[in-house]
Amino acid sequence: MIDALLFPASIEAGLSILADPYVLFAIFLGTAVGVVFGAIPGFSATMTIVLFTPITIPFESTLALIFLVSAYGGAVYGGSIPAILINTPGAPGSVVTCWDGYELTKQGRAVYALAVSAIVSGLAGVVAAAFLLVFAPPISEFALNFGPPEMFLLAVFALTIIPAAKGASLTKALLAGLFGLLIGTIGNDPQLSQSRATFGQTTLLEGVDFVVVLIGLFVLAEVFRLAYRGPAVTGGENVEGGTSEVYEAARAVASRPVEFVRGTLIGTFVGSLPGAGADVANFVSYNEAKRWANDELSDRFGTGIIEGVIAADSSNNATQGGALIPTLTLGIPGSGSTAALLGAIALHGLNPGPGLFDSSSDIVYAMILSLFIGNVLILIYGLTGSQYFGKLAYIPIRYIIPAVAVLSIVGGFAVRNAPVDLYIVLIFGLVGLLFIKYDYPLVSLVLGVILGDIAENGFVTGWLLTGESARAFLFNSYITIGLLLLIALSLLVTVIKD
Amino acid sequence: MTIKDTSRREFLAAGAVGLAGTAAYTAQARGIMGVFDETQITAVVPWSQGGGTDRSIRVTTPTWSELLDIDFVVENHPGGSTQVGGEELYNADADGFTLAMWNMPQMQATWLFQNAPYRIDDFDYLGTHHWDPTMWFAPPDSPYSDLKEFVEYARENDATVGITAAIGNTALSALLVEETFDLDLTIVNMGGGSGVRQAVLAGDIDAGVNQPWAFNPDHVDDVIALGSHTAEQQELWPPAPSFAELGLEEIPLVEEGLGQWKLVVLPGGVREQHPDRFEALSESYAAVFDDEAFRARTEEQGGLDEIIDYRGPDETRQEVEDTAAFMEEYADVIESFIYDQ
């Protein structure tokens, strides 16, 4: 019976699909395309999927969907490469990777950080894929229990990590977070579709796209800073030997199994929740890693310790497997990337939702099984390429500044082809510079923007659905009680530490 | 400043490298978006990828592209309850190389209840695509099995009703039911069809208003279909009675049938300035609906073939006017909902 549960007959059909050389080529190509595009600052996994979805139209649906799933995994990993090398998250899910990854690069250990990132990303992806394969039905059932009050509390829980961000002062972190929440209110309100703070700009009816905000804050601000301050990378040509750094990285991961497993489990779980993806998972994972560390280690988070990279990158790649659970079983996307993937699934003639496993089980299992191969490829691409990626960090800034500046502007525009986003990138570039100068944590602002929508939707909808009762946010379910306890614990620890 | 030791030539060279690299990236994005390439037609969708409007155009363009021998590129411009995509079409050149798959009454709602700068006459209309009736759904363990029983339930209990958008057919249906029977419903915008579906399946709301195709007929056994806002029984969701069959004709718009049209719209002026292109587009679009491959694709899309309803340019224009008229007629109902809350 257990055999039948774990290995239903359709797995065999899925495996036979994977044996097709064209399908294998799609996995190889998709993963490579994902890594390359994910590594371009501003190119998130979502954008990669959206851009390549129309290109897959002429191809057979299985081939196309496996290519896109592979590109998705590759792009999530790829986002960590510029995060480590130039303090520029390639995607929102790699914001946290910057904190310790870039510090390591500044210490001349970029190859070491990249190798650790590749190892934990690949392995976490494989573990999460196993979760997806075995536990999809029960986990998706659990995720379905998250109603609006639970989503609101989940967002609040994630927001409580703001004060812990990069050792900033509690006041500055909270002010930055509130500013982010304010930015998040721009656009049509979620209930009555009435515009707020759009200044007559139609594009802003949809709100400020947080990828555009991220590009301004993390890319353009960094360009300004680099131009003002000079090279951030120390160590110059004295790069540690590639092979020894990769070996050192493998040892570093092997000696920290608890950190890896914790990050992977958090990533898988958060990814499976509707609306929360890699962007939320790696914040939560990093915060938990910091919380569980002893005082001495906890204080060193953000200074370039490998525990920070493990926490961030094990969680963000694990979200792929988790996010696909509600997407494939219920038709509910767990993140922006899976929403884009859901569109691709529908485009290729499949009906996302509970019936998908019945009607197209062979394709679904082939997609899930392709994640195992794709994540092993991430490991291989990352390890073999990390030495070369590492050298990118030492390109003189006179080349980096103009190239990255142009890339950030084009990337900001490409998000939705909106001219107003050019101004937003510029404004947030300057805001980022001010934040850096006056020591306000950038990440608090970003977290406010990302979580604002989730929190507002959860609160307003929860409030209306439960007869405008505050009790729903306290005792709606055992999940709300659990989340409230987590919030209380998070605040208590923060206050004590502060 | 570290940069001062960099020669101007080196700095410009680096800039050129950056521009070249990003130009390639832009070219790719542009190639897909098709903004400047007049060898292809851009189809604007004012909703996100994967939604009903997006799926409708994507099942259509492969055949349409073959018939016209020109590539189609689908661009998604979501936001502002379709106003963002609407303005994209409104501002596009009236040369026949840009069109949109839109839906109504959402289209009319953007100028009636929002600040959209365009009106009916600012567009040309190519044809309708399908009509998805408004339907009410309830969680499977609900103590009522049709809308009549739900009304009785709502008289005695606080009832929550989920709708797909604040301004549109689902909102209007909920508001008309509430007003007709003098109920005090809590009407909640679930932010789209999937939000309503999820809330009904999870039992978070007492009833949800959506369209059967948008809800996904695969769920036919998972929920209770309380009834469709029509006089006749619709075909896509067989167990659901119509409001008229339930004896609920007093609800406005039952006789006319309240639902959601998908239609293809052009920037205003194409028909007059480029009659040849308009004719080619119009004839090929009509021919799409006779194509077997198109029919097969719609059948795979959750029974979309059941509700396909093509009407030509003039008839479509008439539908647009009729829909605008009834939306205006019930404007006070919608406005009081928006402003009272």
Coordinates of N, CA and C in Angstrom, one line a residue, chain B residues 78-238:
Chain B
P78 N -2.2 44.1 -17.0 CA -3.2 44.0 -16.0 C -3.2 45.3 -15.1
G79 N -4.3 45.5 -14.4 CA -4.4 46.6 -13.5 C -5.6 47.5 -13.7
G80 N -6.0 48.2 -12.6 CA -7.0 49.1 -12.7 C -8.3 48.6 -13.2
S81 N -8.6 47.3 -12.9 CA -9.9 46.7 -13.3 C -10.0 46.8 -14.8
T82 N -9.0 46.5 -15.6 CA -8.8 46.5 -17.0 C -8.5 47.9 -17.6
Q83 N -8.4 48.9 -16.8 CA -8.2 50.3 -17.3 C -6.8 50.4 -17.9
V84 N -5.8 49.8 -17.3 CA -4.4 49.9 -17.7 C -4.3 49.4 -19.2
G85 N -4.9 48.2 -19.4 CA -4.9 47.6 -20.8 C -5.7 48.4 -21.7
G86 N -6.9 48.9 -21.2 CA -7.8 49.7 -22.0 C -7.1 51.0 -22.5
E87 N -6.3 51.6 -21.7 CA -5.6 52.8 -22.1 C -4.4 52.5 -23.1
E88 N -3.9 51.3 -22.9 CA -2.9 50.8 -23.8 C -3.5 50.8 -25.2
L89 N -4.7 50.2 -25.3 CA -5.3 50.1 -26.6 C -5.7 51.5 -27.1
Y90 N -6.3 52.3 -26.2 CA -6.8 53.6 -26.6 C -5.6 54.5 -27.2
N91 N -4.4 54.3 -26.6 CA -3.3 55.1 -27.1 C -2.5 54.5 -28.2
A92 N -2.9 53.3 -28.6 CA -2.2 52.6 -29.7 C -2.6 53.3 -31.1
D93 N -1.7 53.1 -32.1 CA -2.1 53.7 -33.4 C -3.2 52.9 -34.0
A94 N -4.1 53.6 -34.7 CA -5.3 52.9 -35.3 C -4.9 52.4 -36.7
D95 N -3.9 51.4 -36.7 CA -3.4 50.9 -38.0 C -3.7 49.5 -38.2
G96 N -4.4 48.9 -37.2 CA -4.8 47.5 -37.4 C -3.8 46.5 -36.8
F97 N -2.6 47.1 -36.4 CA -1.6 46.2 -35.8 C -1.7 46.0 -34.3
T98 N -2.7 46.6 -33.7 CA -2.9 46.5 -32.3 C -4.4 46.2 -32.1
L99 N -4.7 45.2 -31.3 CA -6.1 44.9 -30.9 C -6.1 44.4 -29.5
A100 N -7.3 44.2 -28.9 CA -7.4 43.7 -27.5 C -8.5 42.7 -27.4
M101 N -8.3 41.7 -26.6 CA -9.4 40.9 -26.1 C -9.8 41.4 -24.8
W102 N -11.0 42.0 -24.7 CA -11.5 42.7 -23.5 C -12.7 41.9 -23.0
N103 N -13.2 42.3 -21.9 CA -14.4 41.7 -21.4 C -15.4 42.8 -20.9
M104 N -16.7 42.5 -21.1 CA -17.7 43.5 -20.6 C -18.7 42.7 -19.7
P105 N -19.2 43.4 -18.7 CA -19.3 44.8 -18.5 C -18.1 45.5 -17.9
Q106 N -17.0 44.8 -17.6 CA -15.8 45.4 -17.0 C -15.3 46.6 -17.8
M107 N -15.4 46.5 -19.2 CA -14.9 47.5 -20.1 C -15.7 48.8 -19.8
Q108 N -17.0 48.7 -19.8 CA -17.8 49.9 -19.6 C -17.6 50.5 -18.2
A109 N -17.4 49.6 -17.2 CA -17.2 50.0 -15.8 C -16.0 50.9 -15.6
T110 N -15.0 50.8 -16.5 CA -13.8 51.6 -16.3 C -14.1 53.1 -16.6
W111 N -15.0 53.4 -17.5 CA -15.3 54.8 -17.7 C -16.5 55.3 -16.9
L112 N -17.4 54.3 -16.6 CA -18.6 54.7 -15.8 C -18.2 54.9 -14.3
F113 N -17.4 54.1 -13.8 CA -17.1 54.2 -12.3 C -15.7 54.5 -12.0
Q114 N -14.8 54.6 -13.0 CA -13.5 55.0 -12.8 C -13.2 56.2 -13.6
N115 N -11.9 56.6 -13.8 CA -11.7 57.8 -14.5 C -11.1 57.6 -15.9
A116 N -11.4 56.4 -16.5 CA -10.9 56.1 -17.8 C -11.2 57.2 -18.8
P117 N -10.3 57.6 -19.7 CA -10.5 58.8 -20.6 C -11.2 58.4 -21.9
Y118 N -11.5 57.1 -22.1 CA -12.1 56.7 -23.4 C -13.6 56.4 -23.2
R119 N -14.3 56.3 -24.3 CA -15.8 56.0 -24.3 C -16.0 55.0 -25.4
I120 N -17.3 54.6 -25.6 CA -17.7 53.6 -26.6 C -17.1 54.0 -28.0
D121 N -17.3 55.3 -28.4 CA -16.9 55.7 -29.8 C -15.4 55.8 -30.0
D122 N -14.6 55.6 -28.9 CA -13.2 55.6 -29.1 C -12.6 54.3 -29.6
F123 N -13.4 53.3 -29.8 CA -13.0 52.0 -30.3 C -13.8 51.5 -31.5
D124 N -13.1 50.6 -32.2 CA -13.9 49.9 -33.3 C -14.0 48.4 -32.7
Y125 N -15.1 47.8 -33.1 CA -15.4 46.5 -32.6 C -15.3 45.4 -33.6
L126 N -14.6 44.3 -33.4 CA -14.3 43.3 -34.4 C -15.3 42.2 -34.3
G127 N -15.6 41.8 -33.1 CA -16.5 40.7 -32.9 C -16.5 40.1 -31.4
T128 N -17.5 39.4 -31.1 CA -17.5 38.8 -29.8 C -16.8 37.4 -29.8
H129 N -16.5 36.9 -28.7 CA -15.8 35.6 -28.7 C -16.7 34.5 -28.0
H130 N -17.1 34.8 -26.7 CA -18.0 33.9 -26.0 C -18.7 34.7 -24.9
W131 N -19.8 34.0 -24.4 CA -20.5 34.6 -23.3 C -20.6 33.6 -22.2
D132 N -20.2 34.0 -21.0 CA -20.1 33.2 -19.8 C -21.1 33.8 -18.8
P133 N -22.2 33.0 -18.6 CA -23.3 33.6 -17.7 C -22.8 33.8 -16.2
T134 N -23.4 34.7 -15.6 CA -23.1 34.9 -14.1 C -23.8 33.8 -13.4
M135 N -23.1 33.2 -12.5 CA -23.7 32.0 -11.7 C -23.3 32.1 -10.2
W136 N -24.2 31.6 -9.4 CA -23.9 31.6 -8.0 C -23.5 30.2 -7.5
F137 N -22.5 30.1 -6.7 CA -22.0 28.8 -6.2 C -22.0 28.9 -4.6
A138 N -22.1 27.7 -4.1 CA -22.0 27.6 -2.6 C -21.2 26.4 -2.2
P139 N -20.6 26.5 -1.0 CA -19.8 25.3 -0.5 C -20.7 24.1 -0.4
P140 N -20.1 22.9 -0.6 CA -20.9 21.6 -0.7 C -21.8 21.3 0.6
D141 N -21.4 21.8 1.7 CA -22.2 21.4 2.9 C -23.1 22.5 3.3
S142 N -23.5 23.4 2.4 CA -24.4 24.5 2.7 C -25.8 24.0 3.0
P143 N -26.5 24.7 3.9 CA -27.9 24.3 4.2 C -28.9 24.8 3.2
Y144 N -28.5 25.1 2.0 CA -29.4 25.5 0.9 C -28.9 24.9 -0.4
S145 N -29.8 24.7 -1.3 CA -29.4 24.0 -2.6 C -29.6 24.9 -3.8
D146 N -30.4 26.0 -3.7 CA -30.5 26.9 -4.8 C -30.6 28.3 -4.3
L147 N -30.7 29.3 -5.2 CA -30.7 30.7 -4.8 C -31.9 31.0 -4.0
K148 N -33.0 30.4 -4.3 CA -34.3 30.7 -3.5 C -34.1 30.4 -2.1
E149 N -33.5 29.2 -1.8 CA -33.3 28.8 -0.4 C -32.2 29.7 0.2
F150 N -31.2 30.1 -0.6 CA -30.2 30.9 -0.1 C -30.7 32.3 0.4
V151 N -31.7 32.8 -0.4 CA -32.3 34.1 0.0 C -33.0 33.9 1.4
E152 N -33.7 32.8 1.5 CA -34.4 32.6 2.8 C -33.3 32.5 3.9
Y153 N -32.3 31.8 3.7 CA -31.2 31.6 4.7 C -30.6 33.0 5.0
A154 N -30.4 33.9 4.0 CA -29.8 35.2 4.2 C -30.7 36.1 5.0
R155 N -32.0 35.8 4.9 CA -33.0 36.7 5.7 C -32.8 36.5 7.2
E156 N -32.4 35.2 7.6 CA -32.3 34.8 9.0 C -30.9 34.9 9.5
N157 N -29.9 34.9 8.6 CA -28.5 34.8 9.0 C -27.6 35.9 8.3
D158 N -26.5 36.2 9.0 CA -25.5 37.0 8.3 C -24.9 36.2 7.2
A159 N -25.0 36.7 6.0 CA -24.5 35.9 4.8 C -23.4 36.7 4.1
T160 N -22.3 36.0 3.8 CA -21.2 36.6 3.0 C -21.2 36.1 1.6
V161 N -21.1 37.0 0.7 CA -21.1 36.7 -0.8 C -19.8 37.2 -1.4
G162 N -19.0 36.3 -2.0 CA -17.8 36.6 -2.7 C -18.0 37.0 -4.1
I163 N -17.4 38.1 -4.6 CA -17.5 38.5 -6.0 C -16.1 38.6 -6.6
T164 N -16.0 38.6 -7.9 CA -14.7 38.5 -8.6 C -14.0 39.9 -8.7
A165 N -14.8 41.0 -8.7 CA -14.3 42.3 -8.8 C -15.3 43.3 -8.3
A166 N -14.8 44.5 -7.9 CA -15.7 45.4 -7.2 C -16.8 46.0 -8.2
I167 N -16.4 46.0 -9.5 CA -17.3 46.6 -10.4 C -17.4 45.7 -11.6
G168 N -18.5 45.0 -11.8 CA -18.6 44.1 -13.0 C -19.9 43.3 -12.8
N169 N -20.0 42.2 -13.6 CA -21.2 41.5 -13.6 C -21.5 40.7 -12.3
T170 N -20.4 40.3 -11.7 CA -20.6 39.5 -10.4 C -21.1 40.4 -9.3
A171 N -20.5 41.6 -9.3 CA -20.9 42.6 -8.3 C -22.3 43.0 -8.5
L172 N -22.6 43.3 -9.8 CA -24.0 43.7 -10.1 C -25.0 42.7 -9.7
S173 N -24.7 41.4 -10.0 CA -25.6 40.3 -9.7 C -25.9 40.3 -8.2
A174 N -24.8 40.3 -7.4 CA -24.9 40.2 -6.0 C -25.7 41.4 -5.4
L175 N -25.5 42.6 -6.0 CA -26.2 43.8 -5.5 C -27.7 43.8 -5.9
L176 N -28.0 43.2 -7.1 CA -29.4 43.2 -7.5 C -30.1 42.2 -6.7
V177 N -29.5 41.0 -6.4 CA -30.2 40.1 -5.5 C -30.4 40.7 -4.1
E178 N -29.4 41.4 -3.6 CA -29.5 42.0 -2.3 C -30.7 43.0 -2.3
E179 N -30.7 43.8 -3.3 CA -31.7 44.9 -3.4 C -33.1 44.3 -3.6
T180 N -33.2 43.4 -4.5 CA -34.5 42.8 -4.8 C -35.2 42.2 -3.6
F181 N -34.4 41.5 -2.8 CA -35.0 40.8 -1.6 C -34.7 41.5 -0.3
D182 N -34.2 42.8 -0.4 CA -34.0 43.6 0.8 C -33.2 42.9 1.8
L183 N -32.1 42.3 1.4 CA -31.2 41.5 2.2 C -30.1 42.5 2.7
D184 N -29.3 42.0 3.7 CA -28.2 42.7 4.2 C -26.9 41.8 4.0
L185 N -26.5 41.7 2.8 CA -25.4 40.7 2.5 C -24.1 41.4 2.8
T186 N -23.1 40.7 3.2 CA -21.7 41.2 3.3 C -21.1 40.8 2.0
I187 N -20.9 41.7 1.1 CA -20.3 41.4 -0.3 C -18.8 41.7 -0.2
V188 N -18.1 40.7 -0.5 CA -16.6 40.8 -0.4 C -16.0 40.5 -1.8
N189 N -15.1 41.5 -2.2 CA -14.3 41.3 -3.4 C -13.2 40.3 -3.2
M190 N -13.2 39.2 -3.8 CA -12.2 38.2 -3.6 C -11.0 38.3 -4.6
G191 N -11.1 39.4 -5.3 CA -9.9 39.7 -6.2 C -9.7 38.8 -7.4
G192 N -10.8 38.3 -8.0 CA -10.7 37.5 -9.2 C -11.4 36.2 -9.0
G193 N -11.5 35.5 -10.2 CA -12.3 34.2 -10.2 C -11.7 33.1 -9.3
S194 N -10.3 33.1 -9.3 CA -9.7 32.0 -8.5 C -9.9 32.3 -7.0
G195 N -10.0 33.6 -6.6 CA -10.3 33.9 -5.2 C -11.6 33.4 -4.8
V196 N -12.6 33.6 -5.7 CA -14.0 33.1 -5.4 C -14.0 31.6 -5.3
R197 N -13.4 31.0 -6.3 CA -13.3 29.5 -6.4 C -12.7 29.0 -5.1
Q198 N -11.6 29.5 -4.7 CA -10.9 29.0 -3.5 C -11.8 29.2 -2.3
A199 N -12.4 30.4 -2.2 CA -13.2 30.7 -1.0 C -14.4 29.8 -0.9
V200 N -15.0 29.5 -2.1 CA -16.2 28.6 -2.1 C -15.7 27.1 -1.7
L201 N -14.7 26.7 -2.3 CA -14.2 25.3 -2.0 C -13.8 25.2 -0.6
A202 N -13.2 26.3 0.0 CA -12.8 26.2 1.4 C -13.9 26.5 2.4
G203 N -15.1 26.9 1.9 CA -16.2 27.2 2.8 C -16.0 28.5 3.5
D204 N -15.2 29.4 3.0 CA -14.9 30.7 3.7 C -16.1 31.7 3.5
I205 N -16.9 31.5 2.5 CA -18.0 32.4 2.2 C -19.3 31.5 2.1
D206 N -20.4 32.2 2.2 CA -21.7 31.4 2.1 C -22.1 31.2 0.7
A207 N -21.7 32.1 -0.2 CA -21.9 32.0 -1.6 C -20.9 32.8 -2.4
G208 N -20.6 32.3 -3.6 CA -19.7 33.0 -4.5 C -20.3 33.3 -5.8
V209 N -20.0 34.4 -6.4 CA -20.6 34.7 -7.7 C -19.4 34.8 -8.7
N210 N -19.6 34.0 -9.8 CA -18.6 33.9 -10.8 C -19.2 33.5 -12.1
Q211 N -18.5 33.1 -13.1 CA -19.0 32.5 -14.3 C -18.7 31.0 -14.3
P212 N -19.5 30.1 -14.9 CA -19.2 28.7 -14.9 C -17.9 28.3 -15.6
W213 N -17.6 29.0 -16.7 CA -16.3 28.6 -17.4 C -15.1 29.1 -16.5
A214 N -15.3 30.3 -16.0 CA -14.2 30.9 -15.2 C -14.0 30.1 -13.9
F215 N -15.1 29.6 -13.4 CA -15.0 28.8 -12.1 C -14.3 27.5 -12.4
N216 N -14.5 27.0 -13.6 CA -13.9 25.7 -14.1 C -14.9 24.6 -13.8
P217 N -15.5 24.1 -14.9 CA -16.5 23.0 -14.8 C -16.0 21.7 -14.2
D218 N -14.7 21.6 -14.1 CA -14.2 20.4 -13.4 C -14.7 20.3 -12.0
H219 N -15.1 21.4 -11.4 CA -15.5 21.4 -10.0 C -17.0 21.1 -9.9
V220 N -17.6 20.6 -11.0 CA -19.1 20.5 -11.0 C -19.6 19.7 -9.8
D221 N -18.8 18.7 -9.3 CA -19.3 17.9 -8.2 C -18.8 18.4 -6.9
D222 N -18.0 19.4 -6.9 CA -17.3 19.9 -5.6 C -18.1 21.0 -4.9
V223 N -19.0 21.6 -5.6 CA -19.7 22.7 -5.1 C -21.2 22.6 -5.4
I224 N -22.0 23.5 -4.8 CA -23.5 23.5 -5.1 C -23.6 24.7 -6.1
A225 N -24.2 24.5 -7.2 CA -24.5 25.6 -8.1 C -25.9 26.1 -7.8
L226 N -26.0 27.3 -7.2 CA -27.3 27.8 -6.7 C -28.2 28.3 -7.9
G227 N -27.6 28.7 -9.0 CA -28.4 29.2 -10.1 C -27.6 30.1 -11.0
S228 N -28.1 30.3 -12.2 CA -27.5 31.2 -13.1 C -28.4 32.4 -13.3
H229 N -27.8 33.6 -13.5 CA -28.5 34.8 -13.6 C -29.1 35.0 -15.1
T230 N -29.9 34.0 -15.4 CA -30.4 33.9 -16.8 C -31.9 33.4 -16.8
A231 N -32.5 33.6 -17.9 CA -33.9 33.1 -18.1 C -33.8 31.6 -18.4
E232 N -32.9 31.2 -19.4 CA -32.8 29.8 -19.8 C -31.7 29.2 -19.0
Q233 N -31.8 27.8 -19.0 CA -30.7 27.1 -18.3 C -29.5 27.1 -19.3
Q234 N -28.3 27.4 -18.7 CA -27.1 27.4 -19.5 C -26.6 26.0 -19.6
E235 N -25.6 25.8 -20.6 CA -25.2 24.4 -21.0 C -24.0 23.9 -20.3
L236 N -23.2 24.9 -19.8 CA -21.8 24.5 -19.3 C -21.9 23.8 -18.0
W237 N -22.9 24.1 -17.2 CA -22.9 23.6 -15.8 C -24.3 23.0 -15.6
P238 N -24.6 21.8 -16.2 CA -25.9 21.2 -16.3 C -26.8 21.2 -15.0

